[in-house]
Tab-separated table of C-alpha atoms in Angstrom:
chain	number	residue	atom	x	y	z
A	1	UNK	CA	39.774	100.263	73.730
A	2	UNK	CA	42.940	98.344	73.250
A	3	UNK	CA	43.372	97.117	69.891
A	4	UNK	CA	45.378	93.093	69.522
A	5	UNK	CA	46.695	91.854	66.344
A	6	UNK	CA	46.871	87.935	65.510
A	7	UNK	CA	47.173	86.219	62.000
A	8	UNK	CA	43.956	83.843	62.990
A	9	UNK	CA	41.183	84.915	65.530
A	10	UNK	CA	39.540	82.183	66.657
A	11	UNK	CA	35.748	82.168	68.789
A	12	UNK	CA	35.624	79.423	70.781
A	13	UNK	CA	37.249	76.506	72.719
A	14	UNK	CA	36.058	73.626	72.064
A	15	UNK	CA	37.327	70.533	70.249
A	16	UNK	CA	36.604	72.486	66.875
A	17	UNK	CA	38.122	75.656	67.795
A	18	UNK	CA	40.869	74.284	70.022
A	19	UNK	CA	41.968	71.761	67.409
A	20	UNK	CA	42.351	74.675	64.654
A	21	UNK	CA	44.463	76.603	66.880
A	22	UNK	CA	46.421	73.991	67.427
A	23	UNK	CA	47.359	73.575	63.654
A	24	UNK	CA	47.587	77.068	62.672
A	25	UNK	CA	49.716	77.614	65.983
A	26	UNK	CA	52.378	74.804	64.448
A	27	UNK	CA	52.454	76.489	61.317
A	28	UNK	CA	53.926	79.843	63.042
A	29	UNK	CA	50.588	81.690	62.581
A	30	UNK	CA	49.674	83.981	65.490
A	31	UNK	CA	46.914	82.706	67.040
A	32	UNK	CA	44.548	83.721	69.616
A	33	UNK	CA	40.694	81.299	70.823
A	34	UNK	CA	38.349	83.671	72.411
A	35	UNK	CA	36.455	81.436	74.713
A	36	UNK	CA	33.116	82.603	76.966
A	37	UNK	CA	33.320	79.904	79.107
A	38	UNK	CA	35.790	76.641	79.098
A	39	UNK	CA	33.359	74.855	81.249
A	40	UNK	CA	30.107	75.104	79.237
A	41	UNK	CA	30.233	73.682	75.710
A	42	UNK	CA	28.865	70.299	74.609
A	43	UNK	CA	32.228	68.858	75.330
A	44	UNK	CA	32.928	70.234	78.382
A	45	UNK	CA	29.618	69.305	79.701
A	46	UNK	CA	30.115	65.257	78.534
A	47	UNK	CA	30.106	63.197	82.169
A	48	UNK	CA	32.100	60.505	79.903
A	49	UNK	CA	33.941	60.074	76.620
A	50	UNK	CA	35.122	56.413	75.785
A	51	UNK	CA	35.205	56.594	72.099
A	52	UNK	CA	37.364	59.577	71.379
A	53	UNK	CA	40.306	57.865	69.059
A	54	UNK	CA	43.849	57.592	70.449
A	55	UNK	CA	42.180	57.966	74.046
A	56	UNK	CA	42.286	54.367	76.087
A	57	UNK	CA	39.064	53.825	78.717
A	58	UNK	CA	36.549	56.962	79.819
A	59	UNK	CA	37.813	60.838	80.320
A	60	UNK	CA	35.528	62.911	80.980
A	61	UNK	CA	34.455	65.909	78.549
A	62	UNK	CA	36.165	68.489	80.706
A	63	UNK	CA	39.416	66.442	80.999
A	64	UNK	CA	39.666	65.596	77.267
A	65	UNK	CA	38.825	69.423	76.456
A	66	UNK	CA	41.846	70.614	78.877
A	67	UNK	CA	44.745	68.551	77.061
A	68	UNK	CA	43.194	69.446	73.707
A	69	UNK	CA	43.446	73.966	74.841
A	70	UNK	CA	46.942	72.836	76.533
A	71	UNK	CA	48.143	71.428	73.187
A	72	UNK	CA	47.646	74.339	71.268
A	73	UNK	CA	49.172	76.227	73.763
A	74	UNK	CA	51.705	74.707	74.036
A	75	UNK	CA	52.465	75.104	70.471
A	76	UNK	CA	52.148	79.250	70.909
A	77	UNK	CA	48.468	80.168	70.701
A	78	UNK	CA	47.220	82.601	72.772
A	79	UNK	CA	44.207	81.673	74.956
A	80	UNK	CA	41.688	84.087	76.267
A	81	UNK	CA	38.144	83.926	78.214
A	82	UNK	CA	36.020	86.421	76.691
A	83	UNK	CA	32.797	86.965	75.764
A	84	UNK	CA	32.457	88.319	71.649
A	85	UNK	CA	29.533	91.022	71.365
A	86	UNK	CA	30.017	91.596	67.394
A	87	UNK	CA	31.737	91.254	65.021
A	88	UNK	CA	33.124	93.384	61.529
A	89	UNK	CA	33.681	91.406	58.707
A	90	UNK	CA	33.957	94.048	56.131
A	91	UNK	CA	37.768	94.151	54.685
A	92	UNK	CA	40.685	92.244	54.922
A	93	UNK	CA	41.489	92.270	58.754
A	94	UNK	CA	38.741	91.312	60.192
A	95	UNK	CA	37.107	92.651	63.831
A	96	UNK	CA	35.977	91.141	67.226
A	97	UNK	CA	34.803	93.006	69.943
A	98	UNK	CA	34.851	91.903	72.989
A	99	UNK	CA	35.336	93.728	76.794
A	100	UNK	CA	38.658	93.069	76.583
A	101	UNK	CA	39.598	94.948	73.757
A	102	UNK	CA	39.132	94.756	69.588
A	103	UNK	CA	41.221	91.729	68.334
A	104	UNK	CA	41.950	91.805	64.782
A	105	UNK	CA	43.298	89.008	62.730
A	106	UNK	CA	43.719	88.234	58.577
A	107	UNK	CA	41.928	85.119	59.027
A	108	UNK	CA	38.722	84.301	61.425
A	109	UNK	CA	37.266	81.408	62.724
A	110	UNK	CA	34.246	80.731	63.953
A	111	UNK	CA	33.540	77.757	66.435
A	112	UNK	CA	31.011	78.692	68.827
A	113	UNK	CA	29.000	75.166	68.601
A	114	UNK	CA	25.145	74.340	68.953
A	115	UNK	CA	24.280	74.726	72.885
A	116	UNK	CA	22.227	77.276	72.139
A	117	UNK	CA	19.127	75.681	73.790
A	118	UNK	CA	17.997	77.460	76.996
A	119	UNK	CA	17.024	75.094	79.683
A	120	UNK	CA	13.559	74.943	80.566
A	121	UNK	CA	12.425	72.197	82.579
A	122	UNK	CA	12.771	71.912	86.113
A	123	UNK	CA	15.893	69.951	87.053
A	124	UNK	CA	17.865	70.222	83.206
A	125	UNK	CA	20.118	73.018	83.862
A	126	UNK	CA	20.921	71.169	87.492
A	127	UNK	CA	21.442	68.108	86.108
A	128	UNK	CA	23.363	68.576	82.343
A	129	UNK	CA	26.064	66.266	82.153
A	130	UNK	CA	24.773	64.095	85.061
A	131	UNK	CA	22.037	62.622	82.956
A	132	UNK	CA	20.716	65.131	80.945
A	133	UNK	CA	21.754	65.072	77.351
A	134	UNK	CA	21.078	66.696	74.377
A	135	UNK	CA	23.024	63.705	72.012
A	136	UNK	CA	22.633	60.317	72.259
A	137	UNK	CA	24.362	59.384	69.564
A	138	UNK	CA	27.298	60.831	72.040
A	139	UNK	CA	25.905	59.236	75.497
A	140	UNK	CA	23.805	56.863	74.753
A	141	UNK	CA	26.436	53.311	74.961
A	142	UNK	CA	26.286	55.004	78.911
A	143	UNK	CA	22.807	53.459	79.480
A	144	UNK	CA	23.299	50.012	78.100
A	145	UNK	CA	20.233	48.159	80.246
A	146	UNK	CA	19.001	50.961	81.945
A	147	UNK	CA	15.711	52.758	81.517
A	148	UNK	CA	16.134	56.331	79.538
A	149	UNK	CA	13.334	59.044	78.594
A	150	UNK	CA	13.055	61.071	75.114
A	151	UNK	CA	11.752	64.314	74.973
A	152	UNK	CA	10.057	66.025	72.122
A	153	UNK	CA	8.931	64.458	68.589
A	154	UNK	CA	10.704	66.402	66.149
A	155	UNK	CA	13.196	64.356	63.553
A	156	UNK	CA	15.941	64.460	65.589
A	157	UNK	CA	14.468	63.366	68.741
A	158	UNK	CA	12.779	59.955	66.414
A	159	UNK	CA	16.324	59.873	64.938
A	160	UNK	CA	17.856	59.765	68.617
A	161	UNK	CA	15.422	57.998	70.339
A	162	UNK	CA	16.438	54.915	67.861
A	163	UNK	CA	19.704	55.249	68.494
A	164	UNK	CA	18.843	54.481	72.339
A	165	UNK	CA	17.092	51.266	71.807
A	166	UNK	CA	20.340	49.479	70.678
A	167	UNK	CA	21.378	50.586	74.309
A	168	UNK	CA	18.403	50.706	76.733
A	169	UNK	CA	16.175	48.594	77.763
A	170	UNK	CA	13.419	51.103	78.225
A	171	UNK	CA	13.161	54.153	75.924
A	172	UNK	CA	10.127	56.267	77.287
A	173	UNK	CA	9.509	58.641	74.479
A	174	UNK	CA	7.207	61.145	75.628
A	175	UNK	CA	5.544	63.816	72.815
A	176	UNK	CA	3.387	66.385	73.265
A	177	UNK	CA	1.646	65.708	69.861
A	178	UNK	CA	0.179	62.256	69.078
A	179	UNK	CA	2.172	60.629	66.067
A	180	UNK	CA	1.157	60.519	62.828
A	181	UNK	CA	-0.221	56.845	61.913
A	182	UNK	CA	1.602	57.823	58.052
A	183	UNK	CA	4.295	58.361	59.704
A	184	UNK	CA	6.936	55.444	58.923
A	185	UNK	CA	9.842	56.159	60.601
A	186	UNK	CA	7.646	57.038	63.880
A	187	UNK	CA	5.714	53.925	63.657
A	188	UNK	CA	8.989	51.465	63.044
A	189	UNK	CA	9.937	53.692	66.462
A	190	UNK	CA	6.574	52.416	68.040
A	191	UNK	CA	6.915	48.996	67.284
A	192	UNK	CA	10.481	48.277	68.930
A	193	UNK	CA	9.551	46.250	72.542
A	194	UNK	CA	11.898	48.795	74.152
A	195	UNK	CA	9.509	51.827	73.375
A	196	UNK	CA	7.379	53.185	75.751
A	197	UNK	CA	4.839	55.840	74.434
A	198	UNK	CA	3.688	58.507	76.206
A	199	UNK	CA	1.710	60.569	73.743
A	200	UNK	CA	0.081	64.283	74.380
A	201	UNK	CA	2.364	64.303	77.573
A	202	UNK	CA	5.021	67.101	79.096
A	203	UNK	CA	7.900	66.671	80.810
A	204	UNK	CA	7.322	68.786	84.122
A	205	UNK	CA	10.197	67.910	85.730
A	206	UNK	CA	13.494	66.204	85.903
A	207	UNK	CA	14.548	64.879	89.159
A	208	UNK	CA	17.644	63.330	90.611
A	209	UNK	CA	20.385	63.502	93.460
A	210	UNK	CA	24.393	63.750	93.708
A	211	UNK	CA	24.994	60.484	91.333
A	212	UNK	CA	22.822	62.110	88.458
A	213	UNK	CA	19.025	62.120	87.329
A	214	UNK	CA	16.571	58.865	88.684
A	215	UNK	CA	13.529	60.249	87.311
A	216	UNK	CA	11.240	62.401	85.543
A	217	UNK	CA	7.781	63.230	86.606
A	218	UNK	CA	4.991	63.625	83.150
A	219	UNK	CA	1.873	64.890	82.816
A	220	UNK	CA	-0.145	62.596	80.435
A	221	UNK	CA	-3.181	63.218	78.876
A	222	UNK	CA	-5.329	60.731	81.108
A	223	UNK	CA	-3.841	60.549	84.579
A	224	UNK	CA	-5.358	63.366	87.095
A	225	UNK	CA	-1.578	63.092	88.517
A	226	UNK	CA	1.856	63.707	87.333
A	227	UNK	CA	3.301	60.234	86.732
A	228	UNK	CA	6.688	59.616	88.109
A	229	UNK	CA	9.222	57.574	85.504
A	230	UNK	CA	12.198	56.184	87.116
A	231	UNK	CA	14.670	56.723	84.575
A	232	UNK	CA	18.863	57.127	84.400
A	233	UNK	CA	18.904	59.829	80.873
A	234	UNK	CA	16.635	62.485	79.922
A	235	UNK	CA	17.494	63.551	76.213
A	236	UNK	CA	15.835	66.606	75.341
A	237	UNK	CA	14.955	67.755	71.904
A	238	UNK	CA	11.670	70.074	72.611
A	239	UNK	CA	13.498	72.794	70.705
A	240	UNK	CA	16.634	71.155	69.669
A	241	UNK	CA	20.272	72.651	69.553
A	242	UNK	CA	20.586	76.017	68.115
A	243	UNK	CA	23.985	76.996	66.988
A	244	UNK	CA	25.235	80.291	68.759
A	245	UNK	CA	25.242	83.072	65.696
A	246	UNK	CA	23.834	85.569	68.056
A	247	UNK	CA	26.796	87.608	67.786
A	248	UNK	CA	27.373	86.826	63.824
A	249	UNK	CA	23.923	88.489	62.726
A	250	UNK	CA	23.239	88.181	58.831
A	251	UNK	CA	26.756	89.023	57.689
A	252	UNK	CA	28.135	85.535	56.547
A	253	UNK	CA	25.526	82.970	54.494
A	254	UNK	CA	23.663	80.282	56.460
A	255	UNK	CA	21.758	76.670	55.895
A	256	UNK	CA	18.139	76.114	56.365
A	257	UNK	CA	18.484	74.573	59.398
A	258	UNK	CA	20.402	77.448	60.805
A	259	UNK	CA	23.976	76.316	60.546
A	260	UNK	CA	26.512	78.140	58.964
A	261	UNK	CA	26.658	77.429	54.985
A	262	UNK	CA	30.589	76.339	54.524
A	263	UNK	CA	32.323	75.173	51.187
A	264	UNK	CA	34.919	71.967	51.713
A	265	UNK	CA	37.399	74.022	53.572
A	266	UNK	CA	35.164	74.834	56.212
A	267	UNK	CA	35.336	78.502	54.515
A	268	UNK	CA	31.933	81.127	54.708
A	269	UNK	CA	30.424	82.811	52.261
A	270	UNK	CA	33.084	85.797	53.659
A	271	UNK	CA	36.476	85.560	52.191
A	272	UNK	CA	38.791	85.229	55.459
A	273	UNK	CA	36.104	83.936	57.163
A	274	UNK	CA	35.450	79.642	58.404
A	275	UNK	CA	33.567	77.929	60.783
A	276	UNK	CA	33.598	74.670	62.387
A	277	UNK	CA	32.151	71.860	64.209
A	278	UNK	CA	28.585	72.084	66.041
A	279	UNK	CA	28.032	76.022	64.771
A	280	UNK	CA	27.309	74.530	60.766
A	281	UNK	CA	24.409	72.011	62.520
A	282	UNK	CA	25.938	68.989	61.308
A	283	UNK	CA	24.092	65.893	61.571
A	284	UNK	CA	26.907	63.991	63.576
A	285	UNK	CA	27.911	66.117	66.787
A	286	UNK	CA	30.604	64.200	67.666
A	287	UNK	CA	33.969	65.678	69.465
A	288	UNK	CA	36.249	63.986	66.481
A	289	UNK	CA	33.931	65.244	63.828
A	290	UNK	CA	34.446	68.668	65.486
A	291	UNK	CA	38.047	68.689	65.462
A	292	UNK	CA	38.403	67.292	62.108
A	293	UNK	CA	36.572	70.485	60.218
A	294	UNK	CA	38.877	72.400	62.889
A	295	UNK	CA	42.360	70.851	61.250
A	296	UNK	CA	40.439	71.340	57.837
A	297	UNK	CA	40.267	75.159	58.265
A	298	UNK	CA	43.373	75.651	59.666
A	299	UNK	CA	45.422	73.725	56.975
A	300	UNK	CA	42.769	76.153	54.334
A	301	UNK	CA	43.870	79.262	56.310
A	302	UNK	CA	47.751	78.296	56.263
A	303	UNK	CA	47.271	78.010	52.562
A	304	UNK	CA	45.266	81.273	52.514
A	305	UNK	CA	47.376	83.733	54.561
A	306	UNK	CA	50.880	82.736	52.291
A	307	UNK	CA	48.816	82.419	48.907
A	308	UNK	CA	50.110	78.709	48.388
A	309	UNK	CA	47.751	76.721	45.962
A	310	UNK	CA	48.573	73.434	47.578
A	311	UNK	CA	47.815	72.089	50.900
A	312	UNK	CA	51.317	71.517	52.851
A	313	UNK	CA	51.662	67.762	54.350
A	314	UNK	CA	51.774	67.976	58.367
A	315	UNK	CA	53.895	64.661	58.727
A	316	UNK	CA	57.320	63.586	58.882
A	317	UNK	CA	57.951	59.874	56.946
A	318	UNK	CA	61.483	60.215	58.679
C-alpha cells in the first residue's frame, strides 16, 4: 500500500476542516483533507446560508463549502476523496488508512462533524436539505410565517423547537412520551400560542414534492388514522446528531455527550492530535463556529510543528 507524507493530515471537508487547511496551507505546512464525500456534511446539505459573515444575500451550503475547499487549495493543500477506515495514533507521525494508501503526517486533525444520525423515517433521507433539518438554530429564519414540525422530546429538540417560535407561526412538536408537568422548560414550550402538541405520537412519514417537504403524516394516540400536518420543515431530533468517531475508536479522550474532549487549542488528549467543529458536539453548530476552532488548530499546529511558544499574527497592518 502506498505510503504519503504531509506535515498536517486532515479528515474531513467541511467548514472546520477546510478552514484549517487553509491556514496551515499559508503557513508552508504540507497539507492534505481526506474527505468521504464533499456533498454530504451538514454544510453541504444547507438549501440556504444568509448569515455566514463577509457573505452578502443567500448561497447555498454546497456553494459556500466549494469556495471555502478552493481557498485552501489554492493556497497548496492537497485535496483528496477518501474514505478513513482507522487510524494509528501511537508515536510521533501519526497514521490514516484509507483505500488509497497510508497517509502519514506530524500533526492530525480531526473534523469529521456530527451527521452521524441514520435516517429513518420515510421521506428524511429524500428530502434533507429541502426541508428536513437537523438545526434550527441554522434554518430556522427560512420559515418565518410558515407552519414547521419538531420531532422528538429530548433537550435539544425543546431547546430547538423554541428557537422556531421566534420564526413560525405554527411549531407542531410531536413526542412520543407525554411531557413532564415538572418540567419547566417543557411547559414555558407549551404555553407559547405558536405550539401545537402532539403528545404519545410518531412521525410515520415525511412527505413532499420537487420544491421541498409540504407535510408529515402522525400517528397520535387517539385518532384510528394517521393525521396529515401540512407543514414547510421537519426538524428531527429522535436520536439527535452523533459525531462520526467510528473510525477513531477509544484512542483519543471524549465528553459525555460523545464529542471529542479538546483543551483551548482545539488539541486531544493525544499529543499531535486536534479536532474541530461539529465532531466535539458543541452546543452551537454553526458553519462560522466550525471554521473558527478550524483556524484555532491550525495556528496551535503551526506553533507545534516549529516548537515556537507564541502564536504568529496572520495580518499585515501595511
Amino acid at each position: 500500500m502506498e505510503t504519503l507524507d504531509f506535515d498536517v493530515v486532515i479528515i474531513g471537508g467541511g467548514p472546520a476542516g477546510c478552514s484549517c487547511a487553509l491556514y496551515t496551507a499559508r503557513a508552508s505546512l504540507k497539507t492534505v483533507i481526506l474527505d468521504k464525500n464533499p456533498a454530504v456534511g451538514a454544510l453541504a446539505i444547507t438549501h440556504k446560508i444568509a448569515n455566514y459573515p463577509g457573505v452578502a444575500g443567500d448561497v447555498s451550503g454546497e456553494t459556500l463549502l466549494e469556495v471555502m475547499r478552493q481557498q485552501a487549495v489554492d493556497f497548496g493543500a492537497v485535496y483528496q476523496r477518501s474514505q478513513v477506515y482507522s487510524l494509528d495514533l501511537d508515536g510521533e507521525v501519526k497514521q490514516v488508512y484509507t483505500p488509497e494508501g497510508i497517509f502519514r503526517g506530524r500533526a492530525l486533525v480531526l473534523a469529521t462533524g456530527a451527521m452521524g444520525r441514520t435516517a429513518t423515517f420515510r421521506g428524511e433521507a429524500e428530502f434533507l436539505g429541502r426541508g428536513v433539518s437537523y438545526c434550527a438554530t441554522c434554518d430556522g429564519a427560512f420559515y418565518r410565517d410558515r407552519a414547521v414540525a419538531v420531532i422528538g422530546n429530548n433537550t435539544e429538540a425543546l431547546e430547538e423547537a423554541q428557537v422556531l417560535t421566534k420564526f413560525a407561526n405554527t411549531v407542531h412538536w410531536v413526542t412520543f412520551k407525554e411531557v413532564l408537568a415538572a418540567d419547566d422548560h417543557a411547559q414555558s414550550l407549551l404555553g407559547h400560542p405558536a405550539v401545537k402538541h402532539w403528545p404519545r405520537s410518531r412521525l410515520l412519514a415525511i412527505a413532499g414534492n420537487d420544491s421541498g417537504v409540504t407535510g408529515i403524516e402522525v400517528r397520535t394516540k387517539t385518532a384510528k388514522d394517521p393525521v396529515a400536518l401540512p407543514v414547510d420543515g421537519v426538524f428531527i431530533y429522535q436520536n439527535g446528531s452523533k459525531p462520526i468517531t467510528d473510525f477513531v475508536g477509544d484512542q483519543v479522550a471524549y465528553n459525555s455527550d460523545g464529542g471529542v474532549q479538546v483543551d483551548a487549542m482545539m488539541a486531544t488528549s493525544v499529543e499531535g492530535v486536534w479536532a474541530v467543529g461539529d465532531i466535539r458536539n458543541t452546543p452551537f453548530k454553526q458553519a462560522v463556529v466550525a471554521a473558527g476552532d478550524g483556524c484555532i488548530a491550525a495556528m496551535a499546529i503551526d506553533r507545534f510543528l516549529n516548537s515556537r511558544k507564541g502564536i504568529r499574527p496572520d495580518w499585515d497592518h501595511g
